[in-house]
XYZ file of N, CA and C in Angstrom:
738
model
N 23.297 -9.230 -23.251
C 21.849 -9.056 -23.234
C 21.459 -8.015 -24.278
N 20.430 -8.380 -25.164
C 20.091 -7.551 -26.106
C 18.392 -6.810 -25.902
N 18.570 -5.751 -25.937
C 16.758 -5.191 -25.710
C 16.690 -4.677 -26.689
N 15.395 -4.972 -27.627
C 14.738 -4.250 -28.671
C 13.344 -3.471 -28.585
N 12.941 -2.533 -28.635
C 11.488 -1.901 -28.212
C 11.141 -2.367 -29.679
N 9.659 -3.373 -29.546
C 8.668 -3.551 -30.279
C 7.645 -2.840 -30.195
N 7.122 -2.322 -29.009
C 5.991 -1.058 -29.126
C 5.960 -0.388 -28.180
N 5.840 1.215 -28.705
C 5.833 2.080 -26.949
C 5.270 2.734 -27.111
N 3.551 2.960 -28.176
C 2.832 3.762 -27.884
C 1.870 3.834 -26.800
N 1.417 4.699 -26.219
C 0.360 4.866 -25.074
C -1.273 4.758 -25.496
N -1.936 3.689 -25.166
C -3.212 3.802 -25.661
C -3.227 2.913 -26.753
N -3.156 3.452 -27.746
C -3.086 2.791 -29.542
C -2.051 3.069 -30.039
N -1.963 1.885 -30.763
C -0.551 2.033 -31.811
C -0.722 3.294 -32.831
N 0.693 3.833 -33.132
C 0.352 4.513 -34.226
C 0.343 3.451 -35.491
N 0.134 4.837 -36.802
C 0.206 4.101 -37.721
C 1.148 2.773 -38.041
N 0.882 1.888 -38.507
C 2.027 0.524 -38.855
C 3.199 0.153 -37.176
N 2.486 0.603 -36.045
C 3.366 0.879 -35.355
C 2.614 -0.263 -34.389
N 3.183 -0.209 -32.770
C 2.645 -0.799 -31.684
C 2.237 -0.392 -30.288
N 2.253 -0.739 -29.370
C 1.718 -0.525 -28.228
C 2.763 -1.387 -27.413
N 2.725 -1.401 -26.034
C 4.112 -1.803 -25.398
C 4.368 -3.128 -25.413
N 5.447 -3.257 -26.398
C 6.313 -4.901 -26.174
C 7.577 -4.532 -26.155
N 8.702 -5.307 -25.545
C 10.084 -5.157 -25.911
C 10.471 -6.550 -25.361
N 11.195 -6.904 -26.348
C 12.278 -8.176 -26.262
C 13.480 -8.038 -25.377
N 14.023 -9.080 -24.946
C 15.173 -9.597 -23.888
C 15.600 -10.430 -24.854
N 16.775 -10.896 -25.362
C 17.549 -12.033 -25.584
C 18.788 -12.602 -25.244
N 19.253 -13.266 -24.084
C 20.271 -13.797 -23.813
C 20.676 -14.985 -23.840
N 21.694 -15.895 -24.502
C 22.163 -16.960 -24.903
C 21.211 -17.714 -25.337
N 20.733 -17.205 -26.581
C 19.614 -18.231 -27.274
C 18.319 -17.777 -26.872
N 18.053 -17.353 -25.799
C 16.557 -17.580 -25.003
C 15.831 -16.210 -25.140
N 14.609 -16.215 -25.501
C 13.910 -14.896 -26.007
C 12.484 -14.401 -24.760
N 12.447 -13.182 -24.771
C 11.557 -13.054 -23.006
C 11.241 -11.752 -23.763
N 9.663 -11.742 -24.137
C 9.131 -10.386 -24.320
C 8.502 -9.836 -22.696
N 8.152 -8.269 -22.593
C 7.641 -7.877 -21.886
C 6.609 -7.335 -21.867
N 5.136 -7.738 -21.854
C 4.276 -7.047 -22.475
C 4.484 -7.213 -24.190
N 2.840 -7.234 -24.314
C 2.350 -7.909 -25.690
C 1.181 -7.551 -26.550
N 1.507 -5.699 -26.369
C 0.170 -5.004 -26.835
C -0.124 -5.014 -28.083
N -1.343 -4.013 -28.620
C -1.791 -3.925 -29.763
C -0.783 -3.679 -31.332
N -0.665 -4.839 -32.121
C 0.186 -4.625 -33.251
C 1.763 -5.417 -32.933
N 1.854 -5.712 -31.653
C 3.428 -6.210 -31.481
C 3.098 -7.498 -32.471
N 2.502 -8.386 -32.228
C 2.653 -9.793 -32.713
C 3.448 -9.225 -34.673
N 2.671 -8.254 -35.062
C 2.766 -8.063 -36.431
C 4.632 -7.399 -36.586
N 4.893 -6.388 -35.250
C 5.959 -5.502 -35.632
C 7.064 -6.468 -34.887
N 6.887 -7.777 -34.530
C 7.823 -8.379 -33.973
C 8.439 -9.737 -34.282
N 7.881 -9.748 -35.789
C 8.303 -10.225 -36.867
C 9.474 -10.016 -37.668
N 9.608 -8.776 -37.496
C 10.578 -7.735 -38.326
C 12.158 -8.405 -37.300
N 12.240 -8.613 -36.140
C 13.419 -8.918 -35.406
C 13.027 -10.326 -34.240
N 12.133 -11.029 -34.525
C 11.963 -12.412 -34.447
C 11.187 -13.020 -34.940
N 11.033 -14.673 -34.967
C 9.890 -14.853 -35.219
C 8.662 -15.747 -33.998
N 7.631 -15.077 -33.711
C 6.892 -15.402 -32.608
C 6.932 -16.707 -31.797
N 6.836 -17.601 -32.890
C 6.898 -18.640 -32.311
C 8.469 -19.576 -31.769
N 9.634 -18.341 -31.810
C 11.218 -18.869 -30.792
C 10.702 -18.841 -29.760
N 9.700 -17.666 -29.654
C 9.675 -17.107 -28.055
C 9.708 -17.594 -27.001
N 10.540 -18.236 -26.090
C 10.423 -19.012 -24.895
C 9.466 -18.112 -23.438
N 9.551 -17.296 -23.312
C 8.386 -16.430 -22.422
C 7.732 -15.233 -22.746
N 7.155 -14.685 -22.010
C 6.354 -13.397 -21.796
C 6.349 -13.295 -20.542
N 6.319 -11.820 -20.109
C 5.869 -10.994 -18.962
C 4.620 -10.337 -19.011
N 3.288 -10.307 -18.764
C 2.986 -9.531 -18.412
C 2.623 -8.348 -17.615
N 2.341 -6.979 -17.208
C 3.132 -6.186 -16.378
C 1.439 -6.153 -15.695
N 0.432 -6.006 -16.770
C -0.802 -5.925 -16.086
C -1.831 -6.572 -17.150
N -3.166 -5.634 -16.945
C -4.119 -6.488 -18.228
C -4.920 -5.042 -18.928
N -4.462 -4.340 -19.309
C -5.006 -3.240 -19.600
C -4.577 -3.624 -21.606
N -5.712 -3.286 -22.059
C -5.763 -4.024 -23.469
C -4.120 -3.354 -24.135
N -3.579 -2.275 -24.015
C -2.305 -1.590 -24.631
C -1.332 -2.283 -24.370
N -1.518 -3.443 -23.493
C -0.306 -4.113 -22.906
C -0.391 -5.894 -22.911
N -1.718 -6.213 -23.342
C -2.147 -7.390 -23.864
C -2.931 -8.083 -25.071
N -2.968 -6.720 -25.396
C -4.222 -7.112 -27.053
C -3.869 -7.876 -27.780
N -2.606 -8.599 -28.000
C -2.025 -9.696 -28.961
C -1.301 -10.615 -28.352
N -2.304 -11.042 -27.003
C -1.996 -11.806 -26.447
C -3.090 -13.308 -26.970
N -4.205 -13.010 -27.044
C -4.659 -13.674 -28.200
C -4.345 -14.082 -29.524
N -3.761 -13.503 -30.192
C -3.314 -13.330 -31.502
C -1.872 -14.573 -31.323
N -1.450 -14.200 -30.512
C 0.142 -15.156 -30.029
C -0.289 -16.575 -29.434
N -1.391 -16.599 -28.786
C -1.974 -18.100 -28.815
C -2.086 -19.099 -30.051
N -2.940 -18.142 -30.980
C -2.710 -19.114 -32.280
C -1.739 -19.129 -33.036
N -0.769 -18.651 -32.993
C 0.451 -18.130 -33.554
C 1.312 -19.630 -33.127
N 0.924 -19.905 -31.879
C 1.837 -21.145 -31.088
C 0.768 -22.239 -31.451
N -0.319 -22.197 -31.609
C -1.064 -23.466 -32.087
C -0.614 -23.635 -33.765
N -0.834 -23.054 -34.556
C -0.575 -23.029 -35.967
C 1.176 -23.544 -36.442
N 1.739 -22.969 -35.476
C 3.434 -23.067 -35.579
C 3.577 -24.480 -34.674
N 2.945 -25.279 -33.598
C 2.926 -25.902 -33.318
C 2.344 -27.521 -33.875
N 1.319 -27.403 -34.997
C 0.483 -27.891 -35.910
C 1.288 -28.321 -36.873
N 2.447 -26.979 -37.405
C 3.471 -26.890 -38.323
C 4.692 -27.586 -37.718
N 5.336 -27.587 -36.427
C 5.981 -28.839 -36.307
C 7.635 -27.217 -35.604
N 6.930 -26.424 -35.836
C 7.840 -25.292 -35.594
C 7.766 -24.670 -34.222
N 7.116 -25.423 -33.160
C 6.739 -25.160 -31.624
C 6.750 -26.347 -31.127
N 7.465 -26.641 -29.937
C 7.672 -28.136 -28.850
C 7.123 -28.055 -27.916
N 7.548 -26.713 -27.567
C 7.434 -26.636 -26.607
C 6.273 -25.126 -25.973
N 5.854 -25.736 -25.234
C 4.488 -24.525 -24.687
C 5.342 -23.323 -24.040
N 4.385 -21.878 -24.967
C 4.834 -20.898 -24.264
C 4.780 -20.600 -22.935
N 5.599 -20.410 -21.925
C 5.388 -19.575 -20.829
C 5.136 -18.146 -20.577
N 4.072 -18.049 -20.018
C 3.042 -16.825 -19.952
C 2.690 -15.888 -18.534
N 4.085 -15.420 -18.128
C 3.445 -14.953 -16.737
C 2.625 -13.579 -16.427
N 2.220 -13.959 -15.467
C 1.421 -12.585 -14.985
C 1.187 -12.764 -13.778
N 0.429 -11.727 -13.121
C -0.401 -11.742 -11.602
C -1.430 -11.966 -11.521
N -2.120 -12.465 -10.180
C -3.207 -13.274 -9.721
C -4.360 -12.631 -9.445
N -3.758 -10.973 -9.102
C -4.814 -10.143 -8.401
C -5.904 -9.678 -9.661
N -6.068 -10.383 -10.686
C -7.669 -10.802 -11.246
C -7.172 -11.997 -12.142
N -7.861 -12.747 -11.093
C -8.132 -14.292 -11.329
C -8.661 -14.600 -13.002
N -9.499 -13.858 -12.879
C -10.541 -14.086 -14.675
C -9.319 -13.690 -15.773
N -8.642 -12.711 -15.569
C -7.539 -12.358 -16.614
C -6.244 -13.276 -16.882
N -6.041 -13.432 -15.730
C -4.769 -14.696 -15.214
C -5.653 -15.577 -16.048
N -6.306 -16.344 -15.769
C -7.144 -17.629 -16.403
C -6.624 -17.162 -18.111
N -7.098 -16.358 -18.680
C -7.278 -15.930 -20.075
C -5.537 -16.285 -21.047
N -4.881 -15.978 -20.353
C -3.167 -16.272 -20.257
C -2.729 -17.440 -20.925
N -3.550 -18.944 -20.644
C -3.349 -19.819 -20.555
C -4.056 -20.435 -21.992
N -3.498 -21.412 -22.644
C -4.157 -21.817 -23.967
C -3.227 -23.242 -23.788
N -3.761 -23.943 -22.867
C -3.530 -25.417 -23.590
C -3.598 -26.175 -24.518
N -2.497 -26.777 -24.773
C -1.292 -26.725 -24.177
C -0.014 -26.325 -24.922
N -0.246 -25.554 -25.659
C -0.035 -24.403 -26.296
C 1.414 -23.665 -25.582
N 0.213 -22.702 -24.574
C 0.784 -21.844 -23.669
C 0.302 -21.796 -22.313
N 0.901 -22.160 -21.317
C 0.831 -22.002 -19.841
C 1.566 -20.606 -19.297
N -0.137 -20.809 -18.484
C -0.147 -19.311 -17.748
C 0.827 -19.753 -16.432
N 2.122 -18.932 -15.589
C 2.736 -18.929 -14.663
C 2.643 -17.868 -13.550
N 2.204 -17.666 -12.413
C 1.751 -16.834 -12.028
C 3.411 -16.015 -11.370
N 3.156 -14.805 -10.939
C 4.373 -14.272 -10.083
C 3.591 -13.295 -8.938
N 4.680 -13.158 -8.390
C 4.395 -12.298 -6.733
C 5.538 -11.075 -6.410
N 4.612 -10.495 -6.161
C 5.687 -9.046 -5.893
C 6.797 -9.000 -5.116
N 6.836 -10.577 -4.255
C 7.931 -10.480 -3.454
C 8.567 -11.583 -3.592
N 9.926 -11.409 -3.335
C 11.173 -12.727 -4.565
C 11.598 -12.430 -5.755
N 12.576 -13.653 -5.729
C 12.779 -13.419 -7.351
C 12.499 -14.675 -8.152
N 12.264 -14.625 -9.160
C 12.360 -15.836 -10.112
C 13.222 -16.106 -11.244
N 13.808 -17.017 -11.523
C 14.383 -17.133 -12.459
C 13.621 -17.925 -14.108
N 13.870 -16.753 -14.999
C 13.049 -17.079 -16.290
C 14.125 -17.114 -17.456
N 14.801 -18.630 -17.979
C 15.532 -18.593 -18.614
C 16.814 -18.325 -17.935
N 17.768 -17.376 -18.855
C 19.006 -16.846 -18.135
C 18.764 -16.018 -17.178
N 17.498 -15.206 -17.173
C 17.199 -14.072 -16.307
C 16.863 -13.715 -15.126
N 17.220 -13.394 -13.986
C 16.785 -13.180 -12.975
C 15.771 -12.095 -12.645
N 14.375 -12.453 -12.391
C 13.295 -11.079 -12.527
C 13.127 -11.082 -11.555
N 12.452 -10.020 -10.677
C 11.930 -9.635 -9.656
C 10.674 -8.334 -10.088
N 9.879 -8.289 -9.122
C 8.709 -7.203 -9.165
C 8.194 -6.426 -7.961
N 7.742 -4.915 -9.080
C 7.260 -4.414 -7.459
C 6.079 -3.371 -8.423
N 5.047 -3.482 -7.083
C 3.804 -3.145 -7.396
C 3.899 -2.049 -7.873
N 3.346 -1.032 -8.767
C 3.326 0.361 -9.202
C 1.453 0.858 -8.242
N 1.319 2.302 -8.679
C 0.237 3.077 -8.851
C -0.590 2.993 -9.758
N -1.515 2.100 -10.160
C -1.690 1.924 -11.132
C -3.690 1.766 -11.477
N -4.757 2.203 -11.914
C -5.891 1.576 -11.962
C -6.357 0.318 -11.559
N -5.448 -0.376 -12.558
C -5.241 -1.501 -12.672
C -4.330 -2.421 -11.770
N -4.555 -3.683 -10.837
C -2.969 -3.573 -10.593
C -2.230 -4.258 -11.196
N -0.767 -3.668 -11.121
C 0.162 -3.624 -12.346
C 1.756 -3.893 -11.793
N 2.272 -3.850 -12.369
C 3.984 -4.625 -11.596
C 4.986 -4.290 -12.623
N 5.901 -3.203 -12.087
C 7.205 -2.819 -12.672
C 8.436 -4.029 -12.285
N 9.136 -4.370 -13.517
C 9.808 -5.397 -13.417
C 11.055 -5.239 -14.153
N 12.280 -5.897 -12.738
C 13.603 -5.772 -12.907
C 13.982 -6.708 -14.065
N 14.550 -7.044 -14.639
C 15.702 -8.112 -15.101
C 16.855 -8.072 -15.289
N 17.836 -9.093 -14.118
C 19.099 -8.833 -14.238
C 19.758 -10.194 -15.168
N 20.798 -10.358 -15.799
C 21.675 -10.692 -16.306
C 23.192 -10.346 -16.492
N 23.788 -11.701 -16.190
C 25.196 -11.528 -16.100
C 26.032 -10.380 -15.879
N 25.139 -9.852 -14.397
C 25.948 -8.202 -14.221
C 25.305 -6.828 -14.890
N 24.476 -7.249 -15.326
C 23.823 -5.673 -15.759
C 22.116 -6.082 -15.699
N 21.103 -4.543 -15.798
C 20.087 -4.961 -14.732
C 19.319 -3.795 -15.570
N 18.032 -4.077 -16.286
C 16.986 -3.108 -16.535
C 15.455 -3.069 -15.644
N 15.036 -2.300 -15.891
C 13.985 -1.904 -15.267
C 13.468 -1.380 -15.796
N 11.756 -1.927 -15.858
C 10.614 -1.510 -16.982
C 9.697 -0.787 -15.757
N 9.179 0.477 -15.903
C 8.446 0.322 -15.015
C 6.906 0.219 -14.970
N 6.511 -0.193 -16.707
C 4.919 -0.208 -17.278
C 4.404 0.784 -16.676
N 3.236 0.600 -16.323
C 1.880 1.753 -16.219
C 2.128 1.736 -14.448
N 2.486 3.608 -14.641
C 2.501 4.091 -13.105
C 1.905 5.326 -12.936
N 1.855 6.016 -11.443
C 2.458 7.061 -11.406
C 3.653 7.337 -10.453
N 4.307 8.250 -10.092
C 5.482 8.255 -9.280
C 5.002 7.965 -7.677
N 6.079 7.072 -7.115
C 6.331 6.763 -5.786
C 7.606 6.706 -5.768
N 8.254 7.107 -4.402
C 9.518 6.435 -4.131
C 10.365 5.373 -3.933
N 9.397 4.120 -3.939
C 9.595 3.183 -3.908
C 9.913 2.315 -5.136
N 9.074 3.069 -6.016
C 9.919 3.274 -7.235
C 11.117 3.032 -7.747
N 11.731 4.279 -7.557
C 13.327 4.633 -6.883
C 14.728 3.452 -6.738
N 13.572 3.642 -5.809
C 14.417 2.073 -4.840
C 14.395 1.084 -5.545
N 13.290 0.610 -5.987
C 13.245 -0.374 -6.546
C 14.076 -0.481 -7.850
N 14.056 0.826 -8.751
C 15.529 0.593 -9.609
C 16.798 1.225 -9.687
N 17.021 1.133 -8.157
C 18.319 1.352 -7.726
C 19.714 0.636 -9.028
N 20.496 2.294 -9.172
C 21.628 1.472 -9.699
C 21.415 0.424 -11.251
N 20.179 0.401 -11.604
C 19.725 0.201 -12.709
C 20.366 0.894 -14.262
N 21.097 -0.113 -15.024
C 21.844 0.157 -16.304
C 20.694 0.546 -17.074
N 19.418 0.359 -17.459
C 18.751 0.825 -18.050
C 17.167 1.166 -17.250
N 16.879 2.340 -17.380
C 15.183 2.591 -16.802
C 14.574 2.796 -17.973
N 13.336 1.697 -18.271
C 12.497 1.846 -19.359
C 11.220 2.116 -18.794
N 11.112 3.338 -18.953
C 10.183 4.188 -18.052
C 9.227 5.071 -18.911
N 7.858 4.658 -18.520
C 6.564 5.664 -18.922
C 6.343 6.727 -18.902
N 6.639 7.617 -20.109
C 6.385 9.534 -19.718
C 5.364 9.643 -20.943
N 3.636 9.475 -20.017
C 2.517 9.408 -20.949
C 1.839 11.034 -21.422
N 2.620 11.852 -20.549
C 2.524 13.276 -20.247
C 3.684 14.086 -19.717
N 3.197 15.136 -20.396
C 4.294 16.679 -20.496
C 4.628 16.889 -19.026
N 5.753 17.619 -18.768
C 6.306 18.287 -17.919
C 4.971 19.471 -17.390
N 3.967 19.316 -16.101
C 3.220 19.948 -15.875
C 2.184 19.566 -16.202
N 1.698 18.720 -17.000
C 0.333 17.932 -17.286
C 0.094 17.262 -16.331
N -1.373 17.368 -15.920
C -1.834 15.779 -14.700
C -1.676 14.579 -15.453
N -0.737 13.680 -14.469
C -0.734 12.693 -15.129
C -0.871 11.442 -13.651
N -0.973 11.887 -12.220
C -0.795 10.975 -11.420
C -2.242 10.505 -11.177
N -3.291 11.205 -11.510
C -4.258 10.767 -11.221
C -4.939 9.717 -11.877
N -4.095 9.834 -13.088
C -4.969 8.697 -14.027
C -3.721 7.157 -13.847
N -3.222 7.274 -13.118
C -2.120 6.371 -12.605
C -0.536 6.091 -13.663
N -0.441 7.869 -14.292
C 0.502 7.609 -15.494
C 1.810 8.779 -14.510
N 2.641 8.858 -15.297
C 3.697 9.856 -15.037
C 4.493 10.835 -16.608
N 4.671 11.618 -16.000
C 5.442 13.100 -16.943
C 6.811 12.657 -16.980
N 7.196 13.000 -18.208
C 8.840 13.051 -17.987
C 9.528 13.616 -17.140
N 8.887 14.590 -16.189
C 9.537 14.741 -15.101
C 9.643 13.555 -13.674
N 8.796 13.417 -13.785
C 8.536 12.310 -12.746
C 9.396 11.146 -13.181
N 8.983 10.378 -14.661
C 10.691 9.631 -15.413
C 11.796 9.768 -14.721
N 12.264 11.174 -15.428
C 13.567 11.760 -14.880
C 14.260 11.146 -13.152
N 13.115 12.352 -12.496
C 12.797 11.858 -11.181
C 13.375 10.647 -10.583
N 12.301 9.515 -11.037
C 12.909 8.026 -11.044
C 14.168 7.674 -11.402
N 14.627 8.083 -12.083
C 16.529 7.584 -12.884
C 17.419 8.759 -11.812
N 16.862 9.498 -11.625
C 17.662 10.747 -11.052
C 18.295 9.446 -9.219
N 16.968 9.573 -8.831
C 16.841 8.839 -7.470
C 17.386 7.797 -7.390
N 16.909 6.813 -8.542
C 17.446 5.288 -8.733
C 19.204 5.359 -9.310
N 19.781 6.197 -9.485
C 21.291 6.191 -10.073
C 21.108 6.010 -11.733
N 20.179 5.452 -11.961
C 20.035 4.849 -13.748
C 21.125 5.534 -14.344
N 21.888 3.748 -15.098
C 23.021 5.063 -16.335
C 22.282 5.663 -17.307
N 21.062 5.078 -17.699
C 20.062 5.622 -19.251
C 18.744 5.912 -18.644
N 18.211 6.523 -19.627
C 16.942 6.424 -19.274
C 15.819 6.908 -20.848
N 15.360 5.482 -20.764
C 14.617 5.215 -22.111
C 12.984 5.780 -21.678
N 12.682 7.091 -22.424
C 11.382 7.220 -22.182
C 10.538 6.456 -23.327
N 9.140 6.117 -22.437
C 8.186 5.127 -23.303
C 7.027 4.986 -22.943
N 6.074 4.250 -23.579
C 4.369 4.586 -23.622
C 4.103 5.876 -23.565
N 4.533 6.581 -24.714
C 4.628 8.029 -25.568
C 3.335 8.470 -26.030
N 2.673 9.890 -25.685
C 1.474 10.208 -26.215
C 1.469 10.376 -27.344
N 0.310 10.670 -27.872
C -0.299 10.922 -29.151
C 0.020 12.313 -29.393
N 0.198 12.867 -28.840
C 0.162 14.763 -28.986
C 1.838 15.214 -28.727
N 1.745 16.233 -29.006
C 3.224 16.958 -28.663
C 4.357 16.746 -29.811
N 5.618 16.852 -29.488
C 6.584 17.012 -29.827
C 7.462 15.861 -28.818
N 8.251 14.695 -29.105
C 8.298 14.004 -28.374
C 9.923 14.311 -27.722
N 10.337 14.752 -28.807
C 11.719 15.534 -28.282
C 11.472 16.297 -27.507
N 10.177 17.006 -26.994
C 9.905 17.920 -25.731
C 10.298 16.920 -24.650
N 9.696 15.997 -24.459
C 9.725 14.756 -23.154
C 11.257 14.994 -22.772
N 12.508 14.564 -23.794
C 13.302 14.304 -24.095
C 14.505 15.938 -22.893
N 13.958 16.683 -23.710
C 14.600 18.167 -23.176
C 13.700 18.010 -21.799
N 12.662 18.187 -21.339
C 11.626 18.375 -20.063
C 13.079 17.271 -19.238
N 12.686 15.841 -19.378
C 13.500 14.676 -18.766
C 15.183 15.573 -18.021
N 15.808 16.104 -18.860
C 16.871 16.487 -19.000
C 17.564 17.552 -18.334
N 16.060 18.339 -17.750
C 16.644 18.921 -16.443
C 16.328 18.622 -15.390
N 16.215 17.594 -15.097
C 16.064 16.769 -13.650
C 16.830 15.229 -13.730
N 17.484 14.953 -14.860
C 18.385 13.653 -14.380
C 19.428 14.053 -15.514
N 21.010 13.587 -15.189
C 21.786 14.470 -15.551
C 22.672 13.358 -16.716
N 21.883 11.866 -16.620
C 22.117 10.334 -17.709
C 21.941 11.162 -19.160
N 22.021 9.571 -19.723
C 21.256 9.737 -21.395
C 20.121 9.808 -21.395
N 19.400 10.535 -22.158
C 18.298 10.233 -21.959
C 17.952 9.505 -23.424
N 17.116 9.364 -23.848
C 16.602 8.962 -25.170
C 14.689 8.681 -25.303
N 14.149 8.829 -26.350
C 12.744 8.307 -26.570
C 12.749 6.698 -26.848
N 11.740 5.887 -26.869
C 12.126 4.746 -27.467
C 10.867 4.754 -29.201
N 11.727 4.453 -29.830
C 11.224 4.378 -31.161
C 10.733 2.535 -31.738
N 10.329 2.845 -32.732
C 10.593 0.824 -32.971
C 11.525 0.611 -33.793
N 11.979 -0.448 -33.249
C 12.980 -1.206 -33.415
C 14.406 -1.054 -33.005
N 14.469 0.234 -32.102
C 15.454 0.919 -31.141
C 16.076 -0.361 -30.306
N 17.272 -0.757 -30.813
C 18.310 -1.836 -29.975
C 19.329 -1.129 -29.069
N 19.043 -2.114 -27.631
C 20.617 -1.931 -26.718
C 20.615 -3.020 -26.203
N 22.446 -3.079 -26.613
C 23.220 -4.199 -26.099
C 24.038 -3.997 -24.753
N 23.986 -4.956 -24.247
C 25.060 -5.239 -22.663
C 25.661 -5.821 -22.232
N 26.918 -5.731 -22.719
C 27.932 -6.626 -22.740
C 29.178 -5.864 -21.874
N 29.865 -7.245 -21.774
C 31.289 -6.972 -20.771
C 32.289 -5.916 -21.787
């Protein structure tokens, strides 16, 4: 299993940069997660849009869907061109109907809905979800493959259930939108402590911090993270690859 971060800024992309996407690829089959502002452009560089056999989306907050439009015509034009067969699969959640609807671009791309409870199988992958803290509501999501198991946990703030939910997890790709001591639960985000926190609780062997502010020093996150979970830690940058293999 290969993961590449296509975008992990918080809010807006930086310069030439993106907003949260990251790729899955196992035996042929390609599964982005989230499809924010600038990915369609920076996810060129290590595919090309129209392989893509799915998407996740985690919620509908524009940082995490803004080129979700943009990837509709991307599959009509490439499809026109003789370079698409087959319609993208597009999942998301139900709990706003009007957004779910928006997903869908026949016949193009079909919208697939998911539920916080079960699992589904997408491609090689086995996903499962669980609700976060969120404004919006929003869904942190497992994916396991052939023995090893990440966990995204998009737009939160800390719960314990959390935790649990990425128990034992080889990778936590986890939101630290704020400093060690900044409010960050109220606006439904989390601190690299709270990160930490999560990987500390959940066993995580890594722990990839992501949806990174605009301000600071990001190697602060990095050191803050580091005295409360005792893993790797790392920032996620673009085009930052990990592989998982036997």
């Amino acid at each position: 299993m290969k993961f590449t971060v296509i975008g992990y800024w918080h809010g807006y992309p930086g310069s030439g940069e993106a907003t949260s996407s990251y790729l899955l690829e196992a035996d042929g089959y390609r599964l982005l997660l989230d499809c924010g502002s600038g990915a369609m452009s920076q996810m060129q560089a290590y595919c090309a849009p129209e392989t893509l056999d799915a998407v996740i989306v985690s919620h509908y907050h524009q940082d995490h869907i803004a080129d979700i439009g943009v990837l509709h015509y991307n599959r009509l034009i490439n499809s026109k061109l003789g370079k698409s067969t087959n319609p993208l699969l597009l999942y998301g959640h139900r709990e706003d109907e009007d957004e779910f609807k928006k997903l869908s671009y026949p016949p193009y791309v079909k919208a697939v809905a998911y539920q916080a409870d079960g699992t589904i199988s997408i491609g090689p992958f086995q996903v499962s979800f669980c609700k976060t803290i969120h404004p919006k509501p929003c869904y942190a999501i497992r994916v396991e493959y052939n023995g090893y198991s990440l966990v995204y946990t998009a737009d939160t703030s800390y719960f314990p259930e959390l935790s649990a939910f990425a128990s034992e997890t080889d990778l936590l790709v986890a939101e630290a939108s704020f400093y060690e001591g900044q409010e960050a639960a109220s606006f439904g985000h989390m601190t690299s402590k709270d990160a930490a926190t999560v990987a500390s609780e959940a066993g995580a062997k890594q722990l990839l911090l992501t949806h990174l502010p605009h301000f600071g020093d990001h190697q602060q996150l990095v050191r803050e993270a580091n005295a409360y979970y005792s893993g790797y830690v790392q920032t996620a940058t673009a085009g930052l690859t990990l592989r998982f293999t036997p």
